Short mmCIF file of C-alpha atoms in Angstrom, two decimals:
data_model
loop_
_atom_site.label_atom_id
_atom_site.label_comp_id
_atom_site.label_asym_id
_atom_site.label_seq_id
_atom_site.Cartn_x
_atom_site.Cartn_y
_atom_site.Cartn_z
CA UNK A 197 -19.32 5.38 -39.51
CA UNK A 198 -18.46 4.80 -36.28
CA UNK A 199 -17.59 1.15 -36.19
CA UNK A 200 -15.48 1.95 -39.43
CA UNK A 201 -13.15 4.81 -37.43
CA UNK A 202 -12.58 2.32 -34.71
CA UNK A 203 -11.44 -0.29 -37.42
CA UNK A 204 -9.46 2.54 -38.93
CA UNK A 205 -7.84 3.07 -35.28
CA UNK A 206 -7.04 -0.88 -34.91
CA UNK A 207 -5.47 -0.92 -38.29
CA UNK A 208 -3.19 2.06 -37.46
CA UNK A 209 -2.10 0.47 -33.95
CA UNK A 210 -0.76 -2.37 -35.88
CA UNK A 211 1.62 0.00 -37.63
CA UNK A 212 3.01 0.90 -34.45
CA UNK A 213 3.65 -2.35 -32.33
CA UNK A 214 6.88 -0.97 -30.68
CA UNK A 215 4.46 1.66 -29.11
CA UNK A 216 2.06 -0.57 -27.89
CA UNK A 217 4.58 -3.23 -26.99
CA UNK A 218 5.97 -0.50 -24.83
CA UNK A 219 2.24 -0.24 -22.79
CA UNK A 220 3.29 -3.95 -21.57
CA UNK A 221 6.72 -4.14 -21.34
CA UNK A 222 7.94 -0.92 -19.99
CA UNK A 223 5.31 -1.61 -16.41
CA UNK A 224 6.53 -5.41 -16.14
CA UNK A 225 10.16 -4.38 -15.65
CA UNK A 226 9.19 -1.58 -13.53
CA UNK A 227 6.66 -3.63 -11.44
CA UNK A 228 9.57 -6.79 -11.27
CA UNK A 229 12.44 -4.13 -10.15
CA UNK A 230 10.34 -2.24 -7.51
CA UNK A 231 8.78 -5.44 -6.15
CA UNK A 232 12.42 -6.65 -5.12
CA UNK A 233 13.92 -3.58 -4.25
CA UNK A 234 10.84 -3.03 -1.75
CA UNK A 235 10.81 -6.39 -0.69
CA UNK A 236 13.41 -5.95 2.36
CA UNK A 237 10.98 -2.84 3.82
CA UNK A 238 13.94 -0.48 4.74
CA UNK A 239 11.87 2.91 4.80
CA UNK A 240 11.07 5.32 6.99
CA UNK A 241 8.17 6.00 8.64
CA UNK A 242 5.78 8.68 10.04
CA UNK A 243 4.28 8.83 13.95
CA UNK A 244 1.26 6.82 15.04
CA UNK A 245 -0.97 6.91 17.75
CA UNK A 246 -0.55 3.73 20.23
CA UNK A 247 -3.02 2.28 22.66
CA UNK A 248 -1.77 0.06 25.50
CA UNK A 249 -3.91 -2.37 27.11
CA UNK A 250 -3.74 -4.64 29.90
CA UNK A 251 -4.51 -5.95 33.26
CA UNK A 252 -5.78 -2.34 35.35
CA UNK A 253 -3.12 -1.36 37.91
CA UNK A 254 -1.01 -3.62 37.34
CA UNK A 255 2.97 -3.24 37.80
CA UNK A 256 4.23 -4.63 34.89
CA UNK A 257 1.58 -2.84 32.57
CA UNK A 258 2.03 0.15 34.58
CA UNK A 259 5.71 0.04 34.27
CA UNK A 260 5.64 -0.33 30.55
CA UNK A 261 3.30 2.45 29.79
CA UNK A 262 5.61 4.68 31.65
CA UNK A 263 8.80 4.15 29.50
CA UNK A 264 7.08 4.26 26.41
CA UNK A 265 5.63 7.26 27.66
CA UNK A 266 9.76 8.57 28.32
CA UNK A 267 9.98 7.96 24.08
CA UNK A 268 7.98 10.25 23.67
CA UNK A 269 5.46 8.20 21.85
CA UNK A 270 2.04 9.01 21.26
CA UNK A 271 0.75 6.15 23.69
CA UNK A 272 -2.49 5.93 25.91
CA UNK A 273 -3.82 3.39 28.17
CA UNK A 274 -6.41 1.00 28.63
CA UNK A 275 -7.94 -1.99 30.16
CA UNK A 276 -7.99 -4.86 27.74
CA UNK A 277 -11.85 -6.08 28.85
CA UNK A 278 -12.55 -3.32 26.36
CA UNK A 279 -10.24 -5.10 23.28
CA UNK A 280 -13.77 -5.16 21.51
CA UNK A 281 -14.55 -1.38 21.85
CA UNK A 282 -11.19 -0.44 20.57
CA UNK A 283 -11.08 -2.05 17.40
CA UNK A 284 -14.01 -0.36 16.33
CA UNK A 285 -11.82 3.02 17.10
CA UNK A 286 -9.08 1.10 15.04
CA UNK A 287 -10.98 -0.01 12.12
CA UNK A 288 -11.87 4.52 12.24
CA UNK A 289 -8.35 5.25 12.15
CA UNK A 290 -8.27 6.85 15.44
CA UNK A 291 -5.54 4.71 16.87
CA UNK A 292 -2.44 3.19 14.58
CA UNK A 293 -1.71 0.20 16.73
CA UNK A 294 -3.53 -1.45 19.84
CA UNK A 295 -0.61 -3.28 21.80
CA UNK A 296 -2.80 -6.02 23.63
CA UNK A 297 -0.04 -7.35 27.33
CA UNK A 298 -2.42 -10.50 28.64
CA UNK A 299 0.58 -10.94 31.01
CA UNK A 300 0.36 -9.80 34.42
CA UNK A 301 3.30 -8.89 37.10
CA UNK A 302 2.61 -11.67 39.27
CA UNK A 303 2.50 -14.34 36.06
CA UNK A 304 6.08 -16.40 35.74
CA UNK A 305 8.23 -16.55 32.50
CA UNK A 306 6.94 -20.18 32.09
CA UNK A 307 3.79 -18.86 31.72
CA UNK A 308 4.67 -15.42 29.51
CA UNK A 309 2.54 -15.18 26.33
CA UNK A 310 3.27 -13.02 23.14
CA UNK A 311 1.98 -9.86 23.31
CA UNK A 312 -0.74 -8.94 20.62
CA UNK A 313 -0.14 -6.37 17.71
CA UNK A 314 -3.88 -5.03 16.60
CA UNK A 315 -3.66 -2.99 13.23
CA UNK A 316 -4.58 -1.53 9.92
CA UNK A 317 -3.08 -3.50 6.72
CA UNK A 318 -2.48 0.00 5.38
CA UNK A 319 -0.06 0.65 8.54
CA UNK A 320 3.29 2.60 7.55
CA UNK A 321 5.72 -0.65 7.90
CA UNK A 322 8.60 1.03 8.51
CA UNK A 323 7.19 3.18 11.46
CA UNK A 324 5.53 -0.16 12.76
CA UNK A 325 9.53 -1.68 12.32
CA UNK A 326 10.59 1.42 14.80
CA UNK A 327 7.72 1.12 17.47
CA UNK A 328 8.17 -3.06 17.33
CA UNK A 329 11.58 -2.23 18.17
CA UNK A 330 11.07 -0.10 21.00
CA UNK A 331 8.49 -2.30 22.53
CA UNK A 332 10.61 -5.27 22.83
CA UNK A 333 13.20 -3.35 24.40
CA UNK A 334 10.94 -1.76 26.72
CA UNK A 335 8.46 -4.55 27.38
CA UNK A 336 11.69 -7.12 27.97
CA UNK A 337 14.13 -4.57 30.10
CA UNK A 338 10.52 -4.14 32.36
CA UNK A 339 9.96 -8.07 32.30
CA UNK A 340 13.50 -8.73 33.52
CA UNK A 341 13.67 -6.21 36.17
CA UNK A 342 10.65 -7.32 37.87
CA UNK A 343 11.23 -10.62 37.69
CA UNK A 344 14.53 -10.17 39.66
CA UNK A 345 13.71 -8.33 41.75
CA UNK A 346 14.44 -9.26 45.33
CA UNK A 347 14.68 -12.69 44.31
CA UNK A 348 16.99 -14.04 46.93
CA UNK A 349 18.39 -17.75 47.35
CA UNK A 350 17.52 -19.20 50.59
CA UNK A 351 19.21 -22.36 51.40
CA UNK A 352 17.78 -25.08 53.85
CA UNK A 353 19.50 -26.12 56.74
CA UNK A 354 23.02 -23.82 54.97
CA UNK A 355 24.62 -24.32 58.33
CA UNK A 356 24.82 -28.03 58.65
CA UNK A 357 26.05 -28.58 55.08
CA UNK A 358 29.61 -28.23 53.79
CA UNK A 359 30.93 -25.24 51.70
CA UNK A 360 30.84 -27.50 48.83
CA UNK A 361 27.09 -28.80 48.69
CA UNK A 362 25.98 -24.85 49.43
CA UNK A 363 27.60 -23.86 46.73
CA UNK A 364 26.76 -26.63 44.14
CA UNK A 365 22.86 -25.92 45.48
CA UNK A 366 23.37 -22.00 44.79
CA UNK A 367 24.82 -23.09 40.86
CA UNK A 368 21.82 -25.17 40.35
CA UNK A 369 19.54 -22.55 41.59
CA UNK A 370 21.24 -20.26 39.18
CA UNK A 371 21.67 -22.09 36.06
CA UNK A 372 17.62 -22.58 36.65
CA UNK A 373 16.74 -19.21 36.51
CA UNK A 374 19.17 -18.67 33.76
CA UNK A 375 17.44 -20.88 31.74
CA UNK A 376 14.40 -19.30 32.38
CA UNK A 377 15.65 -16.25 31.26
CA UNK A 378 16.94 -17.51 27.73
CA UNK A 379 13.41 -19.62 27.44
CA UNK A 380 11.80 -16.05 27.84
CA UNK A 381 14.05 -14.22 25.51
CA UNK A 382 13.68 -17.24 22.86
CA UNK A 383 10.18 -16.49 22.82
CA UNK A 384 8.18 -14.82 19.95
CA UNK A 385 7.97 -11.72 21.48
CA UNK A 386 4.32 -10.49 18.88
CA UNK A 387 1.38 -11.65 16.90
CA UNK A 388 0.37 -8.83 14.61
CA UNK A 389 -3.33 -8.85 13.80
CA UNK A 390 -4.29 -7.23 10.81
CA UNK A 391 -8.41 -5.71 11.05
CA UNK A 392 -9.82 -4.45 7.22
CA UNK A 393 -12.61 -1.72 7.15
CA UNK A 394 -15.12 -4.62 7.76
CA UNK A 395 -13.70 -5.70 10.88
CA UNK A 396 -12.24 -8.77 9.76
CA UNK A 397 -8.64 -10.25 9.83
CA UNK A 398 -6.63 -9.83 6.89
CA UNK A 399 -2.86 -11.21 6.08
CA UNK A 400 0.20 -8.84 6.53
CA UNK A 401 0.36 -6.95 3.50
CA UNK A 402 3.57 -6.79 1.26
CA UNK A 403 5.82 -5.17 -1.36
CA UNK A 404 4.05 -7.15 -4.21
CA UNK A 405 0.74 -5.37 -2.85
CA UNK A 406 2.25 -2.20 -3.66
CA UNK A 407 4.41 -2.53 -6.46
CA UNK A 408 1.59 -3.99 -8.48
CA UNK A 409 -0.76 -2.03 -8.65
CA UNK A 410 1.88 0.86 -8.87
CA UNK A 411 3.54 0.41 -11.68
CA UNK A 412 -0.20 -1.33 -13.19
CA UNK A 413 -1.26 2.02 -13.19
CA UNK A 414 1.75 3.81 -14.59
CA UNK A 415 1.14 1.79 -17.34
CA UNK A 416 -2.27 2.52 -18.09
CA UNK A 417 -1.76 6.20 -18.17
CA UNK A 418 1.43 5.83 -21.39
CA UNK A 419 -1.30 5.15 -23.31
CA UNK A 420 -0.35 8.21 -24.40
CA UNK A 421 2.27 7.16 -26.71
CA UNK A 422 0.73 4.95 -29.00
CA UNK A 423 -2.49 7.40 -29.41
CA UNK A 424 0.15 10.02 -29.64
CA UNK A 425 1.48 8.14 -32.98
CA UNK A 426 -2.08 7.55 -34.20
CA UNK A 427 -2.54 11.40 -34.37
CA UNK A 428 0.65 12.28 -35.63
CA UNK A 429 0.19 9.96 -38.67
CA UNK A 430 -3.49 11.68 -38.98
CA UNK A 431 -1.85 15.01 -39.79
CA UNK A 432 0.84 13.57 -41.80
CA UNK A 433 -1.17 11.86 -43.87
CA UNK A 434 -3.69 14.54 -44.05
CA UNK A 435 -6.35 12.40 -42.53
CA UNK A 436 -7.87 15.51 -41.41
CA UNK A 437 -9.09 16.93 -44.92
CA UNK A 438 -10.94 13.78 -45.94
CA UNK A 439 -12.17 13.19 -42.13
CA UNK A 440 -13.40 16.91 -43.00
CA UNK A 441 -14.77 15.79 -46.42
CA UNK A 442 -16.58 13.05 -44.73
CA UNK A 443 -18.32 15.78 -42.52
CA UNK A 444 -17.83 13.16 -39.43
CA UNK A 445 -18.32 14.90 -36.07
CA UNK A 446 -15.60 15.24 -33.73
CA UNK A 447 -17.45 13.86 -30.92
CA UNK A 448 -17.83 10.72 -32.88
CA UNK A 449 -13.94 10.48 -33.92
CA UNK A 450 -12.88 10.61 -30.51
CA UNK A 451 -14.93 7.82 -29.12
CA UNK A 452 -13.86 5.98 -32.14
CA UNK A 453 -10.27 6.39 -30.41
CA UNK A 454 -11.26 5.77 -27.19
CA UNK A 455 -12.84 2.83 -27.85
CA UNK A 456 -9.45 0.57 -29.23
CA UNK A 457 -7.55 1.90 -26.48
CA UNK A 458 -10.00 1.64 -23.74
CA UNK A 459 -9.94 -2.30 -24.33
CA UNK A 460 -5.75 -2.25 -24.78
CA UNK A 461 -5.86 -0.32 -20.98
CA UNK A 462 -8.08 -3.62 -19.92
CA UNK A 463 -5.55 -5.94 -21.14
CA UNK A 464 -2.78 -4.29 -19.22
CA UNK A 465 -4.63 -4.62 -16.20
CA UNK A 466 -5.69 -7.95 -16.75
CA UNK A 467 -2.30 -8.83 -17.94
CA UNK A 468 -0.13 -7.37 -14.97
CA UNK A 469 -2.30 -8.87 -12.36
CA UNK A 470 -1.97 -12.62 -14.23
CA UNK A 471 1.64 -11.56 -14.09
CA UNK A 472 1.86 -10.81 -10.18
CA UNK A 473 -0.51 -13.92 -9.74
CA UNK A 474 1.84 -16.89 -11.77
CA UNK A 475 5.35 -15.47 -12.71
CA UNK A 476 6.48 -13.05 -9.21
CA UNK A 477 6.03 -16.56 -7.21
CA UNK A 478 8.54 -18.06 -9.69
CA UNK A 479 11.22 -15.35 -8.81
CA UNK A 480 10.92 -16.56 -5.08
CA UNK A 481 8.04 -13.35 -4.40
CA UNK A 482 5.15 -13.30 -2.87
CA UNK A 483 2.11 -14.29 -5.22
CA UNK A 484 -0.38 -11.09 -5.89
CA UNK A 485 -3.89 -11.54 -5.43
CA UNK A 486 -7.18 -9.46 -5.53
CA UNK A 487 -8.90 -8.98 -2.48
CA UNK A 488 -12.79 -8.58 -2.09
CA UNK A 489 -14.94 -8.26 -5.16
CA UNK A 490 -13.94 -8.52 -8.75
CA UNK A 491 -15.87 -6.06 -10.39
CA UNK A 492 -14.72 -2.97 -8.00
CA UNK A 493 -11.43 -3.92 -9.44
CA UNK A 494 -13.07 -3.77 -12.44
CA UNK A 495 -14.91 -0.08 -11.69
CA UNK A 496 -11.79 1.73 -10.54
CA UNK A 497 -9.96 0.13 -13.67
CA UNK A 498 -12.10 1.63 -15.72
CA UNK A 499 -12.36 4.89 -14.07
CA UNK A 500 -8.40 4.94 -14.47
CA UNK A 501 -8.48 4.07 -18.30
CA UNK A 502 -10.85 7.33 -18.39
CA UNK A 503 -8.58 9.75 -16.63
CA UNK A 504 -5.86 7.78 -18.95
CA UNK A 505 -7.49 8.62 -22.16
CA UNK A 506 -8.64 11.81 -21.30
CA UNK A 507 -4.96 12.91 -20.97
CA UNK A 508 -3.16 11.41 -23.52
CA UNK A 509 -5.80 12.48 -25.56
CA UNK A 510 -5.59 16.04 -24.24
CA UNK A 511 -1.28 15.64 -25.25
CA UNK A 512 -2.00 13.80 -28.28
CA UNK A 513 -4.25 17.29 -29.85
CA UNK A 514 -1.79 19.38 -28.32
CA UNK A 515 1.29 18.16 -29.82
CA UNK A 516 2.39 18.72 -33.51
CA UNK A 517 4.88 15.81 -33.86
CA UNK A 518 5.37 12.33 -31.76
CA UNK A 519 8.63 14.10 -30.09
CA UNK A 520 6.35 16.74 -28.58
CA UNK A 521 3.94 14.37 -27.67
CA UNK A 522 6.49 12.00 -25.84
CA UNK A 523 8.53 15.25 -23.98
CA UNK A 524 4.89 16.83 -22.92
CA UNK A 525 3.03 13.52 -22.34
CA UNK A 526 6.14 11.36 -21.07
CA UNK A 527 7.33 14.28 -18.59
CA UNK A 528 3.58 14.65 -16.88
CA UNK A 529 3.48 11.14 -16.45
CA UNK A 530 6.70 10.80 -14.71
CA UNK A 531 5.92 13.82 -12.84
CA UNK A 532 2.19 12.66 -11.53
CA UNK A 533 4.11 9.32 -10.87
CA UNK A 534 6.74 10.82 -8.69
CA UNK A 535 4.61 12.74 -6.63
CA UNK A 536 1.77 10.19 -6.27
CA UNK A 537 3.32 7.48 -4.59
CA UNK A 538 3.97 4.87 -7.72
CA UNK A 539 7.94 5.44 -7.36
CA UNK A 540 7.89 6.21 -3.92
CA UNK A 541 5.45 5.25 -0.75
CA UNK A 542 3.62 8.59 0.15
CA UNK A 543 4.12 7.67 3.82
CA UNK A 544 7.97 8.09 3.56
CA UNK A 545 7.53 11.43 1.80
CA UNK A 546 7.71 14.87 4.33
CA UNK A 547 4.66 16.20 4.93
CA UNK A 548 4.45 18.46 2.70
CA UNK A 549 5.38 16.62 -0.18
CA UNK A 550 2.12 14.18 0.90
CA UNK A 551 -0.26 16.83 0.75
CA UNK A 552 1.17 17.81 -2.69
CA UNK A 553 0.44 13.97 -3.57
CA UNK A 554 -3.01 14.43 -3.05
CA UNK A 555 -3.50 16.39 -6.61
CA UNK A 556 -2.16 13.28 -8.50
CA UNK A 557 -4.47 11.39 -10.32
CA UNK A 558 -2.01 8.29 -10.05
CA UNK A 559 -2.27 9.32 -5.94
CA UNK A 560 -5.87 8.83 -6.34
CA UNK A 561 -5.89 5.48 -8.59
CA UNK A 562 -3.45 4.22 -6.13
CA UNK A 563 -5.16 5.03 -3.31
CA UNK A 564 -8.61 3.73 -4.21
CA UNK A 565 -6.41 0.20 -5.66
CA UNK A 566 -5.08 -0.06 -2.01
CA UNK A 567 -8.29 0.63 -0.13
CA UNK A 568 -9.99 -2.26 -1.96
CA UNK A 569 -7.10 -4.85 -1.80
CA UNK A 570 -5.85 -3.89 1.71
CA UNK A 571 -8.87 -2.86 3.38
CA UNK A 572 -11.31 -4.97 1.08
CA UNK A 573 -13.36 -1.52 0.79
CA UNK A 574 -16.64 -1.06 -0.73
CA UNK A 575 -17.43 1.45 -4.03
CA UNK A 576 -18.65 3.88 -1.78
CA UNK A 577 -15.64 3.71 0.37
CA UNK A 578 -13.67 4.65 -2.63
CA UNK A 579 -16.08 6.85 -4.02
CA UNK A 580 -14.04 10.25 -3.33
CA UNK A 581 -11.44 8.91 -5.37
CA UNK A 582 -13.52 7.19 -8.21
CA UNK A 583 -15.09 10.75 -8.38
CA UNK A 584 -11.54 12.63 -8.82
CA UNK A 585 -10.58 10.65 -11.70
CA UNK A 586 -13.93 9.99 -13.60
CA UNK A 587 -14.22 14.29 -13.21
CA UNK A 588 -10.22 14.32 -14.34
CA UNK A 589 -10.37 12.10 -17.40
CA UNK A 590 -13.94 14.43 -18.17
CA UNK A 591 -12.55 17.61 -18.36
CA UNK A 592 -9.32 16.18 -20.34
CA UNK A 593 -11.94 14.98 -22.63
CA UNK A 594 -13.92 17.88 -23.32
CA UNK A 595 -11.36 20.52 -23.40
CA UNK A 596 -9.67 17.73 -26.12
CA UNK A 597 -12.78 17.25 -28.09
CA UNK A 598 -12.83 21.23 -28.69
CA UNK A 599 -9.53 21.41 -29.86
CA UNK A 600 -9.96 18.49 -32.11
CA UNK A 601 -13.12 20.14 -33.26
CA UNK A 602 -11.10 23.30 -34.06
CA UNK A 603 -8.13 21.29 -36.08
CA UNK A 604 -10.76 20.05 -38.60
CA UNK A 605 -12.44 22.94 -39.31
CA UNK A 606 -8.42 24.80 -39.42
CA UNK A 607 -6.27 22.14 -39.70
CA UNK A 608 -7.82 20.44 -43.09
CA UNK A 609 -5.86 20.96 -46.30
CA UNK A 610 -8.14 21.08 -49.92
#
């Protein structure tokens, strides 16, 4: 019985290939559009704590902290002998961004190196844009100063020579330190480290490593719509009076639905990640990749395709007619999408709107999906959020499964 309702399902899905076409399509377009209209990272950004570390009473370092300090950033110091000691505060999220100076007051421009940039992959970008720029200001306008000041030009023997050789020796001396200065200011000025939960580095994540997984998920959850149809051709074609006749269980119906569609959510994740992989490098994007272990990708998908099903299944009992379906169904997806983070970053929302994201289940997916390609997480690191949407799709489920059972015992025309 069972394997013959989940034929019955397949059979009805290929009635209505515009819906499922829309499953594939309708994310692709979204996922190609967001990826290049997040590609130039022009957001906002929220605050972050900053540790500065360097050489222990030292001048320069000293002179830095203090007009960071005057930005009213949230900066504290540090000597950099303990570099290991702080990462393991950054890898607990208790700093945003260790600023590592190796220079030292005393050191010449010659001899300046970049300054390192310790942080999360999950960093807000734009706030890390802000800070980078008030560093180099800061860090350079405190380089500069001390390195000219009292720097006089003492000539040998300036009373013996003419006017003429003094002043082609004083040129010289000051086209040299000019060019110091311009060598200096040439000079990459960071080197961003990335750490992941495990303590390892990590490449600077990009648009394509949100947009991805974004709009992946969006498209997992309108499968909605085409098990929307399938139930609006059940009561038009009074499926529910022989289904009745047949004295099949409800329970057993529903997982014959779930089934079909289960597998078609699998394909759009497989299918949007081979997208990101071969076709975004073709449209001169960066290529997207999974991080860490395949099958927690393949966990959380599944846990998504539950919370999925659960509420399009939950719309698709509700409804009387596909137009119901699409303006209840269509709306809450839109809606969880909005507030979530797919169609905008939670970390450019106000605060108050990110606490609000927090009861989305496409916050949750997307927040899990980041953890494990950003931070290469474990399952248990994810496990709050695996939890939210297994008990999410659950509940849709049940409550769906008793109104199902109540349209065939009401619903069924003799």
């Amino acid at each position: 019985m069972l394997i013959a309702a989940m034929f019955k399902e397949l059979r009805l899905l290929s009635r209505d290939l515009h819906g499922v076409a829309v499953l594939f399509i309708m994310p692709i377009l979204f996922m190609l559009i967001m990826s290049a209209a997040l590609s130039s990272e022009n957001e906002l950004g929220n605050r972050g704590e900053i540790l500065l570390l360097g050489t222990p009473n030292d001048p320069l370092n000293d002179g830095f902290f203090t007009t960071l300090q005057q930005e009213e950033l949230l900066v504290k110091q540090g000597n950099i002998a303990q570099l290991e000691v702080y990462q393991q505060d950054l890898l607990q999220e208790k700093f945003a961004l260790i600023v590592v100076n190796p220079n030292q007051d005393k050191n010449a421009l010659k001899e300046e190196q970049p300054l390192q940039l310790w942080l999360n992959p999950s960093v807000d970008r734009a706030w890390l844009l802000g800070v980078k720029g008030i560093l180099q200001k800061h860090y350079s306008q405190q380089r500069l100063e001390r390195y000219s000041k009292d720097n006089h030009i003492v000539l040998k023997h300036n009373q013996r020579n003419p006017v003429k050789r003094i002043q082609q020796e004083v040129n010289q001396a000051l086209d040299k330190k000019f060019d110091e200065i311009n060598t200096y200011l040439a000079q990459q000025r960071w080197q961003e480290i990335y750490l992941n939960r495990q303590g390892k580095t990590v490449n600077q994540p990009n648009a394509v490593q949100h947009s991805v997984p974004a709009w992946l998920i969006f498209g997992m959850f309108f499968i909605m719509i085409p098990l929307s149809n399938v139930m609006a051709m059940e009561r038009q074609t009074n499926t529910l009076t022989r289904l009745r006749l047949a004295r099949a269980s409800s329970l057993r119906l529903i997982l014959a639905k779930l089934v079909p569609y289960f597998l078609i959510n699998q394909c759009q994740f497989i299918g949007m990640i081979a997208l990101g992989y071969w076709v975004l490098p073709m449209l001169a994007m960066p290529a997207f990749s999974l991080n860490g272990e395949w099958w927690y990708y393949a966990v959380l998908s599944a846990a998504v395709s539950l919370s999925a099903l659960g509420y399009g299944l939950l719309i698709s009992v509700i409804a009387r007619t596909t137009e119901q379906a699409v303006v209840l169904g269509g709306g809450g997806i839109i809606i969880m999408a909005a507030i979530g983070g797919i169609m905008v970053p939670t970390y450019v929302m106000p605060d108050m709107m990110q606490e609000i994201a927090q009861f989305s289940p496409m916050g949750w997916a997307l927040t899990a999906f980041q953890q494990l390609l950003l931070n290469q997480a474990t399952l248990m690191q994810i496990q709050p959020e695996l939890w939210l949407l297994t008990g999410f799709g659950a509940v849709m489920l049940f409550i769906a499964v008793l109104i199902y059972a109540h349209q065939l015992k009401t619903q069924a025309r003799f």
